[in-house]
mmCIF file with all atom_site columns, C-alpha atoms in Angstrom:
data_model
loop_
_atom_site.group_PDB
_atom_site.id
_atom_site.type_symbol
_atom_site.label_atom_id
_atom_site.label_alt_id
_atom_site.label_comp_id
_atom_site.label_asym_id
_atom_site.label_entity_id
_atom_site.label_seq_id
_atom_site.pdbx_PDB_ins_code
_atom_site.Cartn_x
_atom_site.Cartn_y
_atom_site.Cartn_z
_atom_site.occupancy
_atom_site.B_iso_or_equiv
_atom_site.pdbx_formal_charge
_atom_site.auth_seq_id
_atom_site.auth_comp_id
_atom_site.auth_asym_id
_atom_site.auth_atom_id
_atom_site.pdbx_PDB_model_num
ATOM 1   C CA . MET A 1 1   ? -8.605 45.640  -3.811  1.00 52.00 ? 22  MET A CA 1
ATOM 2   C CA . SER A 1 2   ? -5.688 43.841  -3.324  1.00 56.00 ? 23  SER A CA 1
ATOM 3   C CA . ASP A 1 3   ? -3.746 42.141  -6.221  1.00 63.00 ? 24  ASP A CA 1
ATOM 4   C CA . THR A 1 4   ? -2.293 39.219  -4.069  1.00 64.00 ? 25  THR A CA 1
ATOM 5   C CA . PRO A 1 5   ? -3.886 36.160  -4.524  1.00 60.00 ? 26  PRO A CA 1
ATOM 6   C CA . PRO A 1 6   ? -5.995 34.690  -1.722  1.00 59.00 ? 27  PRO A CA 1
ATOM 7   C CA . GLU A 1 7   ? -4.329 32.398  0.928   1.00 63.00 ? 28  GLU A CA 1
ATOM 8   C CA . PRO A 1 8   ? -5.089 28.780  0.191   1.00 55.00 ? 29  PRO A CA 1
ATOM 9   C CA . SER A 1 9   ? -7.595 27.351  2.606   1.00 61.00 ? 30  SER A CA 1
ATOM 10  C CA . PRO A 1 10  ? -7.086 23.897  4.214   1.00 65.00 ? 31  PRO A CA 1
ATOM 11  C CA . GLU A 1 11  ? -9.806 22.395  2.100   1.00 76.00 ? 32  GLU A CA 1
ATOM 12  C CA . THR A 1 12  ? -8.193 24.130  -1.305  1.00 77.00 ? 33  THR A CA 1
ATOM 13  C CA . PRO A 1 13  ? -4.824 22.598  -2.020  1.00 78.00 ? 34  PRO A CA 1
ATOM 14  C CA . ASP A 1 14  ? -2.016 25.166  -3.215  1.00 83.00 ? 35  ASP A CA 1
ATOM 15  C CA . PHE A 1 15  ? -1.732 24.058  -6.637  1.00 77.00 ? 36  PHE A CA 1
ATOM 16  C CA . ASP A 1 16  ? 0.834  26.690  -7.459  1.00 80.00 ? 37  ASP A CA 1
ATOM 17  C CA . ALA A 1 17  ? 3.080  25.388  -4.768  1.00 79.00 ? 38  ALA A CA 1
ATOM 18  C CA . MET A 1 18  ? 2.557  21.830  -5.858  1.00 72.00 ? 39  MET A CA 1
ATOM 19  C CA . THR A 1 19  ? 3.466  22.811  -9.393  1.00 78.00 ? 40  THR A CA 1
ATOM 20  C CA . ARG A 1 20  ? 6.623  24.370  -8.354  1.00 73.00 ? 41  ARG A CA 1
ATOM 21  C CA . ASP A 1 21  ? 7.547  21.350  -6.191  1.00 81.00 ? 42  ASP A CA 1
ATOM 22  C CA . ILE A 1 22  ? 7.151  18.805  -9.058  1.00 83.00 ? 43  ILE A CA 1
ATOM 23  C CA . ALA A 1 23  ? 9.003  20.874  -11.443 1.00 86.00 ? 44  ALA A CA 1
ATOM 24  C CA . GLU A 1 24  ? 12.075 20.453  -9.129  1.00 89.00 ? 45  GLU A CA 1
ATOM 25  C CA . VAL A 1 25  ? 11.980 16.664  -9.308  1.00 90.00 ? 46  VAL A CA 1
ATOM 26  C CA . PRO A 1 26  ? 13.855 15.128  -12.274 1.00 93.00 ? 47  PRO A CA 1
ATOM 27  C CA . ALA A 1 27  ? 12.079 12.842  -14.608 1.00 94.00 ? 48  ALA A CA 1
ATOM 28  C CA . VAL A 1 28  ? 13.963 9.605   -13.508 1.00 95.00 ? 49  VAL A CA 1
ATOM 29  C CA . GLU A 1 29  ? 12.671 10.015  -9.930  1.00 94.00 ? 50  GLU A CA 1
ATOM 30  C CA . VAL A 1 30  ? 9.110  10.506  -11.144 1.00 94.00 ? 51  VAL A CA 1
ATOM 31  C CA . ILE A 1 31  ? 9.599  7.301   -13.086 1.00 96.00 ? 52  ILE A CA 1
ATOM 32  C CA . VAL A 1 32  ? 11.197 5.158   -10.312 1.00 96.00 ? 53  VAL A CA 1
ATOM 33  C CA . THR A 1 33  ? 8.466  6.575   -7.693  1.00 95.00 ? 54  THR A CA 1
ATOM 34  C CA . VAL A 1 34  ? 5.577  5.519   -10.000 1.00 97.00 ? 55  VAL A CA 1
ATOM 35  C CA . ALA A 1 35  ? 7.266  1.983   -10.569 1.00 97.00 ? 56  ALA A CA 1
ATOM 36  C CA . VAL A 1 36  ? 7.971  1.570   -6.643  1.00 97.00 ? 57  VAL A CA 1
ATOM 37  C CA . ASN A 1 37  ? 4.155  2.375   -5.886  1.00 98.00 ? 58  ASN A CA 1
ATOM 38  C CA . LEU A 1 38  ? 3.196  -0.180  -8.725  1.00 98.00 ? 59  LEU A CA 1
ATOM 39  C CA . MET A 1 39  ? 5.472  -2.746  -7.059  1.00 98.00 ? 60  MET A CA 1
ATOM 40  C CA . SER A 1 40  ? 4.234  -2.208  -3.731  1.00 97.00 ? 61  SER A CA 1
ATOM 41  C CA . ALA A 1 41  ? 0.574  -2.160  -4.764  1.00 98.00 ? 62  ALA A CA 1
ATOM 42  C CA . ALA A 1 42  ? 1.179  -5.380  -6.694  1.00 98.00 ? 63  ALA A CA 1
ATOM 43  C CA . ALA A 1 43  ? 2.850  -6.984  -3.688  1.00 97.00 ? 64  ALA A CA 1
ATOM 44  C CA . VAL A 1 44  ? -0.276 -6.078  -1.452  1.00 97.00 ? 65  VAL A CA 1
ATOM 45  C CA . LYS A 1 45  ? -2.572 -7.628  -4.027  1.00 97.00 ? 66  LYS A CA 1
ATOM 46  C CA . LEU A 1 46  ? -0.388 -10.709 -4.342  1.00 97.00 ? 67  LEU A CA 1
ATOM 47  C CA . GLY A 1 47  ? -0.818 -11.279 -0.683  1.00 95.00 ? 68  GLY A CA 1
ATOM 48  C CA . LEU A 1 48  ? 2.883  -10.797 -0.100  1.00 95.00 ? 69  LEU A CA 1
ATOM 49  C CA . THR A 1 49  ? 2.340  -8.495  2.965   1.00 91.00 ? 70  THR A CA 1
ATOM 50  C CA . GLU A 1 50  ? 1.993  -9.336  6.739   1.00 89.00 ? 71  GLU A CA 1
ATOM 51  C CA . GLU A 1 51  ? -1.553 -9.440  6.388   1.00 85.00 ? 72  GLU A CA 1
ATOM 52  C CA . GLY A 1 52  ? -1.229 -12.226 3.636   1.00 83.00 ? 73  GLY A CA 1
ATOM 53  C CA . ASP A 1 53  ? -4.378 -13.283 2.026   1.00 86.00 ? 74  ASP A CA 1
ATOM 54  C CA . ALA A 1 54  ? -6.565 -10.429 3.373   1.00 88.00 ? 75  ALA A CA 1
ATOM 55  C CA . HIS A 1 55  ? -5.863 -8.168  0.412   1.00 93.00 ? 76  HIS A CA 1
ATOM 56  C CA . LYS A 1 56  ? -5.103 -10.734 -2.074  1.00 95.00 ? 77  LYS A CA 1
ATOM 57  C CA . ASP A 1 57  ? -6.695 -10.297 -5.392  1.00 96.00 ? 78  ASP A CA 1
ATOM 58  C CA . LEU A 1 58  ? -4.826 -11.730 -8.337  1.00 97.00 ? 79  LEU A CA 1
ATOM 59  C CA . ASP A 1 59  ? -7.118 -10.081 -11.128 1.00 97.00 ? 80  ASP A CA 1
ATOM 60  C CA . GLU A 1 60  ? -5.768 -6.664  -9.540  1.00 98.00 ? 81  GLU A CA 1
ATOM 61  C CA . ALA A 1 61  ? -2.287 -7.792  -9.169  1.00 97.00 ? 82  ALA A CA 1
ATOM 62  C CA . ARG A 1 62  ? -2.216 -8.801  -12.720 1.00 97.00 ? 83  ARG A CA 1
ATOM 63  C CA . LYS A 1 63  ? -3.031 -5.388  -13.900 1.00 98.00 ? 84  LYS A CA 1
ATOM 64  C CA . LEU A 1 64  ? -0.505 -3.908  -11.725 1.00 98.00 ? 85  LEU A CA 1
ATOM 65  C CA . VAL A 1 65  ? 2.226  -6.221  -12.641 1.00 98.00 ? 86  VAL A CA 1
ATOM 66  C CA . HIS A 1 66  ? 1.442  -5.644  -16.338 1.00 98.00 ? 87  HIS A CA 1
ATOM 67  C CA . ALA A 1 67  ? 1.459  -1.913  -15.962 1.00 98.00 ? 88  ALA A CA 1
ATOM 68  C CA . LEU A 1 68  ? 4.734  -1.960  -14.362 1.00 98.00 ? 89  LEU A CA 1
ATOM 69  C CA . ALA A 1 69  ? 6.262  -4.136  -16.946 1.00 98.00 ? 90  ALA A CA 1
ATOM 70  C CA . GLY A 1 70  ? 5.085  -1.691  -19.578 1.00 98.00 ? 91  GLY A CA 1
ATOM 71  C CA . LEU A 1 71  ? 6.603  1.335   -17.711 1.00 98.00 ? 92  LEU A CA 1
ATOM 72  C CA . LEU A 1 72  ? 9.848  -0.279  -17.460 1.00 97.00 ? 93  LEU A CA 1
ATOM 73  C CA . ASP A 1 73  ? 9.740  -1.546  -21.290 1.00 96.00 ? 94  ASP A CA 1
ATOM 74  C CA . ALA A 1 74  ? 8.730  2.025   -22.171 1.00 96.00 ? 95  ALA A CA 1
ATOM 75  C CA . THR A 1 75  ? 11.349 3.957   -20.024 1.00 96.00 ? 96  THR A CA 1
ATOM 76  C CA . ALA A 1 76  ? 14.336 1.390   -20.427 1.00 90.00 ? 97  ALA A CA 1
ATOM 77  C CA . THR A 1 77  ? 16.193 3.850   -22.401 1.00 90.00 ? 98  THR A CA 1
ATOM 78  C CA . GLU A 1 78  ? 15.270 6.861   -20.435 1.00 92.00 ? 99  GLU A CA 1
ATOM 79  C CA . ILE A 1 79  ? 16.478 5.861   -16.945 1.00 93.00 ? 100 ILE A CA 1
ATOM 80  C CA . SER A 1 80  ? 20.040 4.293   -16.333 1.00 90.00 ? 101 SER A CA 1
ATOM 81  C CA . SER A 1 81  ? 20.756 0.770   -15.713 1.00 90.00 ? 102 SER A CA 1
ATOM 82  C CA . PHE A 1 82  ? 21.579 1.909   -12.034 1.00 92.00 ? 103 PHE A CA 1
ATOM 83  C CA . HIS A 1 83  ? 17.756 2.507   -11.550 1.00 93.00 ? 104 HIS A CA 1
ATOM 84  C CA . ALA A 1 84  ? 16.387 0.009   -14.138 1.00 94.00 ? 105 ALA A CA 1
ATOM 85  C CA . ALA A 1 85  ? 18.097 -3.299  -12.908 1.00 95.00 ? 106 ALA A CA 1
ATOM 86  C CA . PRO A 1 86  ? 16.825 -3.331  -9.582  1.00 96.00 ? 107 PRO A CA 1
ATOM 87  C CA . LEU A 1 87  ? 13.173 -2.349  -11.079 1.00 96.00 ? 108 LEU A CA 1
ATOM 88  C CA . ARG A 1 88  ? 13.351 -5.338  -13.428 1.00 96.00 ? 109 ARG A CA 1
ATOM 89  C CA . ASP A 1 89  ? 14.619 -7.698  -10.534 1.00 96.00 ? 110 ASP A CA 1
ATOM 90  C CA . GLY A 1 90  ? 11.619 -6.697  -8.423  1.00 97.00 ? 111 GLY A CA 1
ATOM 91  C CA . LEU A 1 91  ? 9.270  -7.002  -11.599 1.00 98.00 ? 112 LEU A CA 1
ATOM 92  C CA . LYS A 1 92  ? 10.638 -10.455 -12.138 1.00 97.00 ? 113 LYS A CA 1
ATOM 93  C CA . SER A 1 93  ? 9.923  -11.442 -8.584  1.00 97.00 ? 114 SER A CA 1
ATOM 94  C CA . LEU A 1 94  ? 6.445  -10.211 -8.852  1.00 98.00 ? 115 LEU A CA 1
ATOM 95  C CA . GLN A 1 95  ? 5.772  -12.216 -12.099 1.00 97.00 ? 116 GLN A CA 1
ATOM 96  C CA . LEU A 1 96  ? 7.311  -15.355 -10.286 1.00 96.00 ? 117 LEU A CA 1
ATOM 97  C CA . ALA A 1 97  ? 4.854  -14.713 -7.384  1.00 96.00 ? 118 ALA A CA 1
ATOM 98  C CA . PHE A 1 98  ? 2.010  -14.137 -9.386  1.00 96.00 ? 119 PHE A CA 1
ATOM 99  C CA . ARG A 1 99  ? 2.690  -17.630 -11.237 1.00 95.00 ? 120 ARG A CA 1
ATOM 100 C CA . GLU A 1 100 ? 3.086  -19.285 -7.656  1.00 94.00 ? 121 GLU A CA 1
ATOM 101 C CA . ALA A 1 101 ? -0.224 -17.840 -6.384  1.00 94.00 ? 122 ALA A CA 1
ATOM 102 C CA . SER A 1 102 ? -2.273 -18.843 -9.400  1.00 93.00 ? 123 SER A CA 1
ATOM 103 C CA . LEU A 1 103 ? -4.129 -21.840 -9.150  1.00 92.00 ? 124 LEU A CA 1
ATOM 104 C CA . MET A 1 104 ? -3.930 -22.351 -12.764 1.00 91.00 ? 125 MET A CA 1
ATOM 105 C CA . PRO A 1 105 ? -0.691 -20.428 -14.134 1.00 88.00 ? 126 PRO A CA 1
ATOM 106 C CA . ASP A 1 106 ? -0.589 -18.989 -17.447 1.00 92.00 ? 127 ASP A CA 1
ATOM 107 C CA . GLU A 1 107 ? 1.431  -20.657 -20.015 1.00 91.00 ? 128 GLU A CA 1
ATOM 108 C CA . PRO A 1 108 ? 4.899  -19.229 -20.145 1.00 91.00 ? 129 PRO A CA 1
ATOM 109 C CA . GLY A 1 109 ? 4.829  -16.011 -21.945 1.00 94.00 ? 130 GLY A CA 1
ATOM 110 C CA . GLN A 1 110 ? 1.167  -15.370 -21.119 1.00 95.00 ? 131 GLN A CA 1
ATOM 111 C CA . GLY A 1 111 ? 1.280  -14.139 -17.495 1.00 95.00 ? 132 GLY A CA 1
ATOM 112 C CA . PRO A 1 112 ? 1.230  -10.453 -16.555 1.00 96.00 ? 133 PRO A CA 1
ATOM 113 C CA . GLY A 1 113 ? 3.790  -8.290  -18.364 1.00 96.00 ? 134 GLY A CA 1
ATOM 114 C CA . GLU A 1 114 ? 5.505  -11.303 -20.177 1.00 95.00 ? 135 GLU A CA 1
ATOM 115 C CA . LYS A 1 115 ? 4.527  -9.519  -23.455 1.00 95.00 ? 136 LYS A CA 1
ATOM 116 C CA . TYR A 1 116 ? 7.055  -7.117  -22.415 1.00 95.00 ? 137 TYR A CA 1
ATOM 117 C CA . THR A 1 117 ? 9.627  -8.994  -20.537 1.00 94.00 ? 138 THR A CA 1
ATOM 118 C CA . GLY A 1 118 ? 9.485  -12.507 -22.527 1.00 94.00 ? 139 GLY A CA 1
ATOM 119 C CA . ALA A 1 119 ? 8.450  -15.614 -20.639 1.00 93.00 ? 140 ALA A CA 1
ATOM 120 C CA . ILE A 1 120 ? 8.931  -16.229 -17.161 1.00 89.00 ? 141 ILE A CA 1
ATOM 121 C CA . TYR A 1 121 ? 9.701  -19.710 -15.942 1.00 85.00 ? 142 TYR A CA 1
ATOM 122 C CA . GLY A 1 122 ? 9.292  -20.774 -12.067 1.00 69.00 ? 143 GLY A CA 1
#
């Protein structure tokens, strides 16, 4: 018998390699990547892509924008303003786009993520 582990098959991910890869990534990069993914998904659900209304779903967009606001609020002191400022600008743009896309806009301070950012007027 051999002490070497079996080679991963194409169907089985190599979790050891994945763990080594993620271990080399700084936390700020992980946070920014997650934030950008949330922003991208929210933009799609707001109908801001080339396909427009094909994927528009304001209920889903609300959840994504709220999660993004919570992430940015929770990590504000952990990431530099170099990273945080453009993310906050993107969040505000998404919040304004949500307000514009809503047939009956939320009251200021009640929109997605506004409990973290304060009221957004648009």
